[in-house]
C-alpha positions as a Python dict, from the first residue, in 0.01 Angstrom:
ca = {
    (1, 'M'): (0, 0, 0),
    (2, 'R'): (136, 337, -98),
    (3, 'S'): (86, 626, 144),
    (4, 'A'): (37, 986, 38),
    (5, 'P'): (357, 1190, 4),
    (6, 'N'): (445, 1405, 306),
    (7, 'T'): (199, 1209, 519),
    (8, 'D'): (205, 1193, 898),
    (9, 'I'): (444, 941, 1053),
    (10, 'A'): (412, 785, 1399),
    (11, 'V'): (590, 549, 1634),
    (12, 'V'): (349, 258, 1674),
    (13, 'A'): (565, 9, 1867),
    (14, 'F'): (881, 10, 2077),
    (15, 'V'): (1069, -283, 2231),
    (16, 'Q'): (1401, -298, 2412),
    (17, 'S'): (1610, -568, 2575),
    (18, 'E'): (1707, -571, 2938),
    (19, 'H'): (2042, -394, 2967),
    (20, 'T'): (2333, -588, 3109),
    (21, 'A'): (2676, -464, 3214),
    (22, 'E'): (2836, -806, 3167),
    (23, 'D'): (2885, -1029, 2867),
    (24, 'T'): (2616, -1297, 2889),
    (25, 'G'): (2771, -1496, 2608),
    (26, 'L'): (2510, -1393, 2353),
    (27, 'S'): (2615, -1274, 2010),
    (28, 'E'): (2473, -947, 1879),
    (29, 'T'): (2229, -1145, 1663),
    (30, 'E'): (2112, -1348, 1965),
    (31, 'L'): (2075, -1026, 2165),
    (32, 'L'): (1861, -875, 1893),
    (33, 'A'): (1644, -1173, 1796),
    (34, 'P'): (1398, -1164, 2093),
    (35, 'V'): (1347, -790, 2041),
    (36, 'I'): (1258, -836, 1674),
    (37, 'T'): (1033, -1132, 1756),
    (38, 'E'): (844, -929, 2016),
    (39, 'I'): (795, -622, 1800),
    (40, 'K'): (659, -836, 1517),
    (41, 'A'): (418, -995, 1763),
    (42, 'R'): (303, -658, 1895),
    (43, 'T'): (230, -515, 1551),
    (44, 'G'): (118, -836, 1384),
    (45, 'L'): (359, -755, 1101),
    (46, 'T'): (615, -998, 963),
    (47, 'R'): (727, -781, 670),
    (48, 'F'): (800, -409, 656),
    (49, 'G'): (825, -162, 370),
    (50, 'F'): (1175, -65, 482),
    (51, 'T'): (1425, -186, 741),
    (52, 'C'): (1708, 27, 878),
    (53, 'S'): (1959, -49, 1152),
    (54, 'G'): (2228, 125, 1354),
    (55, 'S'): (2539, -44, 1491),
    (56, 'N'): (2918, -15, 1500),
    (57, 'D'): (3163, -254, 1338),
    (58, 'Y'): (3438, -139, 1576),
    (59, 'L'): (3246, -286, 1871),
    (60, 'A'): (3222, -622, 1699),
    (61, 'G'): (3576, -602, 1564),
    (62, 'A'): (3463, -718, 1221),
    (63, 'P'): (3367, -541, 897),
    (64, 'F'): (3001, -549, 789),
    (65, 'S'): (2906, -707, 1120),
    (66, 'F'): (2554, -568, 1082),
    (67, 'V'): (2487, -813, 800),
    (68, 'S'): (2477, -1110, 1039),
    (69, 'A'): (2214, -927, 1246),
    (70, 'L'): (1976, -957, 953),
    (71, 'D'): (1940, -1322, 1052),
    (72, 'A'): (1724, -1193, 1339),
    (73, 'V'): (1503, -999, 1098),
    (74, 'G'): (1473, -1245, 811),
    (75, 'A'): (1613, -1128, 480),
    (76, 'W'): (1422, -1371, 259),
    (77, 'P'): (1216, -1304, 58),
    (78, 'P'): (1438, -1002, -23),
    (79, 'I'): (1377, -689, 182),
    (80, 'S'): (1454, -320, 132),
    (81, 'E'): (1726, -260, 391),
    (82, 'S'): (1979, 2, 493),
    (83, 'H'): (2227, 62, 775),
    (84, 'V'): (2392, 356, 950),
    (85, 'E'): (2724, 331, 1132),
    (86, 'M'): (2575, 543, 1411),
    (87, 'D'): (2324, 522, 1690),
    (88, 'A'): (1999, 383, 1555),
    (89, 'A'): (1827, 717, 1618),
    (90, 'W'): (1983, 817, 1286),
    (91, 'A'): (1846, 498, 1130),
    (92, 'L'): (1503, 618, 1247),
    (93, 'Y'): (1564, 949, 1073),
    (94, 'E'): (1648, 767, 749),
    (95, 'A'): (1335, 555, 780),
    (96, 'W'): (1126, 866, 849),
    (97, 'V'): (1257, 1026, 528),
    (98, 'K'): (1177, 708, 334),
    (99, 'L'): (822, 708, 469),
    (100, 'R'): (777, 1074, 383),
    (101, 'H'): (844, 990, 18),
    (102, 'G'): (513, 803, 24),
    (103, 'E'): (631, 478, -135),
    (104, 'I'): (588, 266, 182),
    (105, 'D'): (371, 278, 493),
    (106, 'T'): (575, 81, 752),
    (107, 'A'): (940, 71, 859),
    (108, 'L'): (1135, -134, 1111),
    (109, 'V'): (1423, 42, 1287),
    (110, 'Y'): (1662, -128, 1526),
    (111, 'G'): (1995, -78, 1697),
    (112, 'F'): (2227, -301, 1898),
    (113, 'G'): (2568, -303, 2059),
    (114, 'K'): (2784, -499, 2300),
    (115, 'A'): (3005, -272, 2507),
    (116, 'S'): (3128, -576, 2699),
    (117, 'Q'): (3324, -725, 2411),
    (118, 'G'): (3564, -433, 2374),
    (119, 'V'): (3704, -128, 2548),
    (120, 'P'): (3470, 156, 2438),
    (121, 'R'): (3696, 430, 2575),
    (122, 'E'): (3975, 313, 2345),
    (123, 'I'): (3747, 237, 2052),
    (124, 'A'): (3592, 585, 2066),
    (125, 'T'): (3928, 747, 1989),
    (126, 'Q'): (3881, 625, 1632),
    (127, 'Q'): (3603, 881, 1579),
    (128, 'L'): (3844, 1168, 1640),
    (129, 'D'): (4048, 1365, 1391),
    (130, 'P'): (4297, 1111, 1252),
    (131, 'Y'): (4584, 1360, 1231),
    (132, 'Y'): (4568, 1566, 1549),
    (133, 'L'): (4353, 1397, 1814),
    (134, 'A'): (4336, 1021, 1750),
    (135, 'P'): (4718, 978, 1771),
    (136, 'L'): (4709, 1134, 2119),
    (137, 'G'): (4484, 853, 2239),
    (138, 'V'): (4261, 1097, 2425),
    (139, 'D'): (3954, 905, 2537),
    (140, 'Q'): (3591, 1018, 2543),
    (141, 'V'): (3581, 1057, 2922),
    (142, 'S'): (3882, 1288, 2920),
    (143, 'L'): (3722, 1501, 2648),
    (144, 'A'): (3396, 1508, 2843),
    (145, 'A'): (3587, 1615, 3154),
    (146, 'L'): (3732, 1911, 2963),
    (147, 'Q'): (3379, 2006, 2861),
    (148, 'A'): (3248, 1962, 3215),
    (149, 'R'): (3520, 2183, 3362),
    (150, 'A'): (3455, 2454, 3103),
    (151, 'Y'): (3081, 2438, 3174),
    (152, 'L'): (3122, 2458, 3551),
    (153, 'E'): (3344, 2763, 3516),
    (154, 'R'): (3115, 2938, 3269),
    (155, 'S'): (2785, 2862, 3447),
    (156, 'G'): (2885, 2866, 3812),
    (157, 'A'): (2739, 2518, 3862),
    (158, 'K'): (2907, 2294, 4118),
    (159, 'E'): (3008, 1931, 4127),
    (160, 'D'): (2714, 1874, 4361),
    (161, 'D'): (2487, 1973, 4072),
    (162, 'L'): (2640, 1696, 3863),
    (163, 'R'): (2591, 1445, 4143),
    (164, 'A'): (2226, 1551, 4173),
    (165, 'V'): (2174, 1463, 3806),
    (166, 'A'): (2336, 1122, 3856),
    (167, 'D'): (2138, 1060, 4176),
    (168, 'R'): (1802, 1139, 4017),
    (169, 'S'): (1885, 929, 3710),
    (170, 'R'): (1985, 626, 3915),
    (171, 'R'): (1675, 649, 4133),
    (172, 'A'): (1454, 663, 3823),
    (173, 'G'): (1646, 376, 3667),
    (174, 'R'): (1565, 149, 3959),
    (175, 'D'): (1199, 175, 3859),
    (176, 'N'): (1284, 76, 3501),
    (177, 'P'): (1296, -303, 3451),
    (178, 'F'): (1528, -264, 3149),
    (179, 'A'): (1791, -42, 3315),
    (180, 'L'): (2088, -129, 3532),
    (181, 'H'): (1983, -95, 3896),
    (182, 'L'): (2264, 115, 4040),
    (183, 'P'): (2315, 240, 4397),
    (184, 'D'): (2291, 606, 4489),
    (185, 'P'): (2616, 791, 4409),
    (186, 'A'): (2845, 833, 4709),
    (187, 'A'): (2961, 1184, 4793),
    (188, 'G'): (3313, 1064, 4862),
    (189, 'D'): (3373, 883, 4533),
    (190, 'G'): (3708, 961, 4378),
    (191, 'Y'): (3744, 1108, 4031),
    (192, 'D'): (3741, 917, 3708),
    (193, 'V'): (3876, 1222, 3524),
    (194, 'A'): (3821, 1543, 3722),
    (195, 'P'): (3567, 1691, 3763),
    (196, 'L'): (3381, 1374, 3659),
    (197, 'R'): (3340, 1098, 3916),
    (198, 'P'): (3244, 740, 3824),
    (199, 'H'): (2873, 811, 3880),
    (200, 'D'): (2892, 1101, 3632),
    (201, 'V'): (2984, 861, 3351),
    (202, 'A'): (2714, 649, 3185),
    (203, 'P'): (2788, 280, 3244),
    (204, 'G'): (2837, 85, 2923),
    (205, 'A'): (2587, -192, 2861),
    (206, 'D'): (2490, -458, 2612),
    (207, 'G'): (2147, -410, 2465),
    (208, 'A'): (1918, -378, 2166),
    (209, 'A'): (1603, -188, 2077),
    (210, 'A'): (1355, -167, 1793),
    (211, 'I'): (1086, 75, 1679),
    (212, 'V'): (818, 41, 1414),
    (213, 'L'): (715, 354, 1226),
    (214, 'A'): (395, 371, 1028),
    (215, 'A'): (229, 632, 809),
    (216, 'G'): (-121, 778, 815),
    (217, 'D'): (-407, 531, 838),
    (218, 'K'): (-167, 240, 879),
    (219, 'A'): (-45, 393, 1204),
    (220, 'R'): (-401, 420, 1334),
    (221, 'E'): (-466, 60, 1234),
    (222, 'L'): (-159, -70, 1421),
    (223, 'C'): (-179, 140, 1737),
    (224, 'E'): (-463, 273, 1951),
    (225, 'R'): (-269, 588, 2038),
    (226, 'P'): (15, 650, 1790),
    (227, 'A'): (298, 881, 1893),
    (228, 'W'): (303, 1116, 1596),
    (229, 'I'): (636, 1265, 1497),
    (230, 'T'): (544, 1632, 1469),
    (231, 'G'): (903, 1745, 1417),
    (232, 'I'): (1248, 1592, 1373),
    (233, 'D'): (1579, 1757, 1296),
    (234, 'H'): (1949, 1695, 1347),
    (235, 'R'): (2247, 1926, 1327),
    (236, 'A'): (2624, 1887, 1348),
    (237, 'E'): (2890, 2121, 1480),
    (238, 'P'): (3260, 2129, 1385),
    (239, 'H'): (3432, 1798, 1451),
    (240, 'S'): (3724, 1945, 1642),
    (241, 'P'): (3634, 2025, 2004),
    (242, 'G'): (3884, 2310, 2000),
    (243, 'V'): (3694, 2526, 1751),
    (244, 'R'): (3355, 2541, 1925),
    (245, 'D'): (3212, 2655, 2256),
    (246, 'L'): (3195, 2332, 2455),
    (247, 'T'): (2984, 2493, 2727),
    (248, 'R'): (2686, 2527, 2494),
    (249, 'S'): (2516, 2301, 2241),
    (250, 'E'): (2424, 2518, 1947),
    (251, 'S'): (2336, 2217, 1731),
    (252, 'T'): (2082, 2099, 1991),
    (253, 'R'): (1933, 2446, 2018),
    (254, 'L'): (1893, 2475, 1642),
    (255, 'A'): (1757, 2122, 1599),
    (256, 'A'): (1502, 2186, 1874),
    (257, 'E'): (1396, 2512, 1712),
    (258, 'K'): (1347, 2346, 1373),
    (259, 'A'): (1165, 2047, 1526),
    (260, 'G'): (928, 2268, 1726),
    (261, 'A'): (1029, 2143, 2067),
    (262, 'A'): (861, 2412, 2277),
    (263, 'G'): (597, 2294, 2524),
    (264, 'V'): (707, 1934, 2577),
    (265, 'E'): (618, 1770, 2907),
    (266, 'V'): (878, 1491, 2901),
    (267, 'A'): (1231, 1492, 2760),
    (268, 'E'): (1439, 1177, 2718),
    (269, 'L'): (1796, 1300, 2671),
    (270, 'H'): (2095, 1101, 2546),
    (271, 'V'): (2305, 1206, 2845),
    (272, 'Q'): (2629, 1005, 2862),
    (273, 'F'): (2783, 1235, 3125),
    (274, 'S'): (2596, 1417, 3398),
    (275, 'H'): (2705, 1767, 3293),
    (276, 'E'): (2556, 1707, 2947),
    (277, 'E'): (2206, 1717, 3095),
    (278, 'L'): (2268, 2069, 3222),
    (279, 'I'): (2400, 2183, 2884),
    (280, 'L'): (2111, 2019, 2699),
    (281, 'R'): (1847, 2159, 2936),
    (282, 'E'): (1976, 2506, 2857),
    (283, 'A'): (1992, 2443, 2482),
    (284, 'L'): (1640, 2299, 2475),
    (285, 'G'): (1496, 2562, 2705),
    (286, 'L'): (1354, 2302, 2944),
    (287, 'G'): (1195, 2441, 3258),
    (288, 'D'): (1170, 2273, 3597),
    (289, 'A'): (823, 2139, 3512),
    (290, 'V'): (960, 1918, 3234),
    (291, 'R'): (1031, 1561, 3343),
    (292, 'V'): (1380, 1472, 3222),
    (293, 'N'): (1480, 1108, 3175),
    (294, 'P'): (1204, 949, 3384),
    (295, 'S'): (1340, 617, 3253),
    (296, 'G'): (1675, 682, 3419),
    (297, 'G'): (1838, 761, 3087),
    (298, 'P'): (2185, 644, 2980),
    (299, 'L'): (2324, 720, 3327),
    (300, 'S'): (2129, 409, 3432),
    (301, 'G'): (2256, 200, 3142),
    (302, 'N'): (2406, 300, 2810),
    (303, 'P'): (2368, 31, 2541),
    (304, 'L'): (2590, 165, 2264),
    (305, 'M'): (2424, 224, 1926),
    (306, 'A'): (2079, 177, 2080),
    (307, 'A'): (2068, 436, 2362),
    (308, 'G'): (1962, 725, 2136),
    (309, 'L'): (1687, 520, 1972),
    (310, 'I'): (1572, 416, 2319),
    (311, 'R'): (1531, 782, 2412),
    (312, 'I'): (1285, 823, 2124),
    (313, 'G'): (1113, 499, 2218),
    (314, 'E'): (1080, 597, 2583),
    (315, 'A'): (939, 937, 2484),
    (316, 'A'): (691, 767, 2248),
    (317, 'A'): (588, 525, 2524),
    (318, 'R'): (490, 821, 2746),
    (319, 'V'): (267, 953, 2470),
    (320, 'Q'): (116, 614, 2392),
    (321, 'G'): (58, 548, 2761),
    (322, 'G'): (-125, 879, 2803),
    (323, 'T'): (113, 1024, 3064),
    (324, 'A'): (226, 1296, 2822),
    (325, 'V'): (71, 1476, 2527),
    (326, 'R'): (402, 1607, 2392),
    (327, 'A'): (739, 1444, 2451),
    (328, 'L'): (1091, 1486, 2320),
    (329, 'G'): (1350, 1225, 2231),
    (330, 'H'): (1712, 1333, 2190),
    (331, 'A'): (2016, 1150, 2053),
    (332, 'S'): (2378, 1257, 2036),
    (333, 'S'): (2686, 1140, 1849),
    (334, 'G'): (3050, 1240, 1832),
    (335, 'P'): (3279, 1397, 2094),
    (336, 'C'): (3138, 1653, 2337),
    (337, 'L'): (2784, 1663, 2197),
    (338, 'Q'): (2906, 1728, 1843),
    (339, 'Q'): (2595, 1599, 1661),
    (340, 'N'): (2243, 1616, 1800),
    (341, 'L'): (1905, 1491, 1685),
    (342, 'V'): (1573, 1609, 1831),
    (343, 'C'): (1247, 1423, 1774),
    (344, 'V'): (918, 1568, 1901),
    (345, 'L'): (625, 1330, 1949),
    (346, 'S'): (261, 1402, 2020),
    (347, 'G'): (-58, 1216, 2087),
    (348, 'E'): (-234, 1481, 1879),
    (349, 'K'): (-153, 1587, 1526),
}
């Protein structure tokens, strides 16, 4: 069935695996398979107009590792499929564009990653400038610490403000059956990289997630209360951290403006370090009344390549469950909040 061009698109189903901080012995395909099985059961669909995934070959240590994951989806009869070497939130963006063309009316989006099978802090250096930064071996936590220090000095915020973010996130995560259930952060914890303490750093996790998008009447057929995507936008800032203001996120601000993010009640933010929530709150213009990361967010479990997609899924779940009319899902990629995607969802069109 062909949908009308520029039609309305909605999240109609969202499934995620239980996050784990230890290698359970499952391959990425085995991690993903139950998620795909469940989302097919929820929607009653076995075939989709388009399939798009997000993962990272560096985590698997093998080229084209995403191809084996198609065993969980079923690639025969032939399917229309694509892949992004990024968090699956960007796969969702690609699927959204495909749906907007009007040639299909359903899309399956999924992401997966196993942080346990590598050393993410070392692997992440490969995303840096290959001439100036990557040879230094500077890891993502050290770069985040530079950003955190600059933000604290610019804003006047204190390390206690960072701990408050981590504390609230961990408490919320203990009510989330899919998150890691972490203890309250201790005030006397030593530094990981100053001013960041271990609780300020999102714990890596193995996990997978999937979302089904549908267009127009198909969305209404598949879901009693679709979470309509009323705006989505992503922006990128210069790759080098040294040529931008690390204390602000201009790309998030602009993406939110273009997506029409004003007036949201819930915001699920891809916060991988506690200070990032403070920067993102400012960029998004979120007031105290907005519930931020009621799921616990990545600070309660950060499944690489799926955490951004999960933010959109969690935001959609609030809309579908009737606890929010307008919600925001945010995903980030690159060092120090370099790239940012904002997705606004609503129970009303």
